[in-house]
């Protein structure tokens, strides 16, 4: 694993269980883990930036990012192009980026970053390219488990931005 300055998260299937609740008026809701909120907060203390990059257009993605106080790009058609652009704008090397994804629409972006993680219930093609397949499923505290991994390996691959 490489030095990490930025962690980019997919939303559905990573911070959620990849399910959506739809009421009779067509409004959508998702379930998230409070453990991930703590994980995001603690990862900030390590000096690592975080961002959500999601194809989902539902405003719930942005609302969750606001609550977590992290950046969010949602309604993104090409995560790879968006991440490359974000990194250029923020003087980040892709080799110092970790991406957390779960399905085939994350594959292209996961192939260009330095470190990759995925939940245990990810698509097999994502598991095959991930540096670490987590022990838990999406929505069950993925970010919190990544925090534990980062703390275990702190001196090895955390590279806070100065």
PDB file of C-alpha atoms in Angstrom, residues 59-113:
ATOM      1  CA  UNK A  59     -29.676  14.750  -2.762  1.00  0.00           C
ATOM      2  CA  UNK A  60     -29.251  12.357   0.176  1.00  0.00           C
ATOM      3  CA  UNK A  61     -25.628  11.848  -0.929  1.00  0.00           C
ATOM      4  CA  UNK A  62     -24.840  15.559  -0.593  1.00  0.00           C
ATOM      5  CA  UNK A  63     -26.807  15.813   2.659  1.00  0.00           C
ATOM      6  CA  UNK A  64     -24.716  13.030   4.183  1.00  0.00           C
ATOM      7  CA  UNK A  65     -21.482  14.657   3.011  1.00  0.00           C
ATOM      8  CA  UNK A  66     -22.554  17.952   4.562  1.00  0.00           C
ATOM      9  CA  UNK A  67     -23.325  16.191   7.840  1.00  0.00           C
ATOM     10  CA  UNK A  68     -19.884  14.515   7.747  1.00  0.00           C
ATOM     11  CA  UNK A  69     -18.284  17.812   6.707  1.00  0.00           C
ATOM     12  CA  UNK A  70     -16.489  16.300   3.719  1.00  0.00           C
ATOM     13  CA  UNK A  71     -16.490  17.192   0.050  1.00  0.00           C
ATOM     14  CA  UNK A  72     -18.888  15.503  -2.333  1.00  0.00           C
ATOM     15  CA  UNK A  73     -19.171  15.053  -6.067  1.00  0.00           C
ATOM     16  CA  UNK A  74     -22.496  13.388  -6.902  1.00  0.00           C
ATOM     17  CA  UNK A  75     -24.326  12.717 -10.125  1.00  0.00           C
ATOM     18  CA  UNK A  76     -20.913  11.917 -11.609  1.00  0.00           C
ATOM     19  CA  UNK A  77     -20.909   9.997 -14.890  1.00  0.00           C
ATOM     20  CA  UNK A  78     -17.198   9.160 -14.918  1.00  0.00           C
ATOM     21  CA  UNK A  79     -15.545   8.802 -11.516  1.00  0.00           C
ATOM     22  CA  UNK A  80     -12.095   8.340 -13.047  1.00  0.00           C
ATOM     23  CA  UNK A  81     -12.223  11.645 -14.921  1.00  0.00           C
ATOM     24  CA  UNK A  82     -13.674  13.433 -11.890  1.00  0.00           C
ATOM     25  CA  UNK A  83     -11.011  12.121  -9.534  1.00  0.00           C
ATOM     26  CA  UNK A  84      -8.186  12.992 -11.932  1.00  0.00           C
ATOM     27  CA  UNK A  85      -9.558  16.525 -12.220  1.00  0.00           C
ATOM     28  CA  UNK A  86     -10.023  16.856  -8.449  1.00  0.00           C
ATOM     29  CA  UNK A  87      -6.467  15.675  -7.814  1.00  0.00           C
ATOM     30  CA  UNK A  88      -5.005  18.100 -10.362  1.00  0.00           C
ATOM     31  CA  UNK A  89      -6.946  21.001  -8.828  1.00  0.00           C
ATOM     32  CA  UNK A  90      -5.756  20.057  -5.332  1.00  0.00           C
ATOM     33  CA  UNK A  91      -2.152  19.074  -6.129  1.00  0.00           C
ATOM     34  CA  UNK A  92      -2.630  15.434  -5.165  1.00  0.00           C
ATOM     35  CA  UNK A  93      -0.867  12.477  -6.732  1.00  0.00           C
ATOM     36  CA  UNK A  94      -3.165   9.591  -7.666  1.00  0.00           C
ATOM     37  CA  UNK A  95      -0.682   7.205  -6.074  1.00  0.00           C
ATOM     38  CA  UNK A  96      -1.473   8.897  -2.736  1.00  0.00           C
ATOM     39  CA  UNK A  97      -5.228   8.358  -3.117  1.00  0.00           C
ATOM     40  CA  UNK A  98      -7.219   5.460  -1.693  1.00  0.00           C
ATOM     41  CA  UNK A  99     -10.568   4.623  -3.277  1.00  0.00           C
ATOM     42  CA  UNK A 100     -13.312   2.623  -1.591  1.00  0.00           C
ATOM     43  CA  UNK A 101     -15.730   1.071  -4.074  1.00  0.00           C
ATOM     44  CA  UNK A 102     -18.046  -1.884  -4.416  1.00  0.00           C
ATOM     45  CA  UNK A 103     -19.300  -2.355  -7.965  1.00  0.00           C
ATOM     46  CA  UNK A 104     -18.300  -2.310 -11.625  1.00  0.00           C
ATOM     47  CA  UNK A 105     -18.840   1.448 -11.994  1.00  0.00           C
ATOM     48  CA  UNK A 106     -15.922   1.903  -9.547  1.00  0.00           C
ATOM     49  CA  UNK A 107     -13.479  -0.316 -11.442  1.00  0.00           C
ATOM     50  CA  UNK A 108     -11.933   2.307 -13.752  1.00  0.00           C
ATOM     51  CA  UNK A 109     -11.215   4.734 -10.933  1.00  0.00           C
ATOM     52  CA  UNK A 110      -9.907   2.000  -8.643  1.00  0.00           C
ATOM     53  CA  UNK A 111      -7.387   0.989 -11.308  1.00  0.00           C
ATOM     54  CA  UNK A 112      -5.667   4.397 -11.244  1.00  0.00           C
ATOM     55  CA  UNK A 113      -5.209   5.021  -7.497  1.00  0.00           C
TER      56      UNK A 113
END
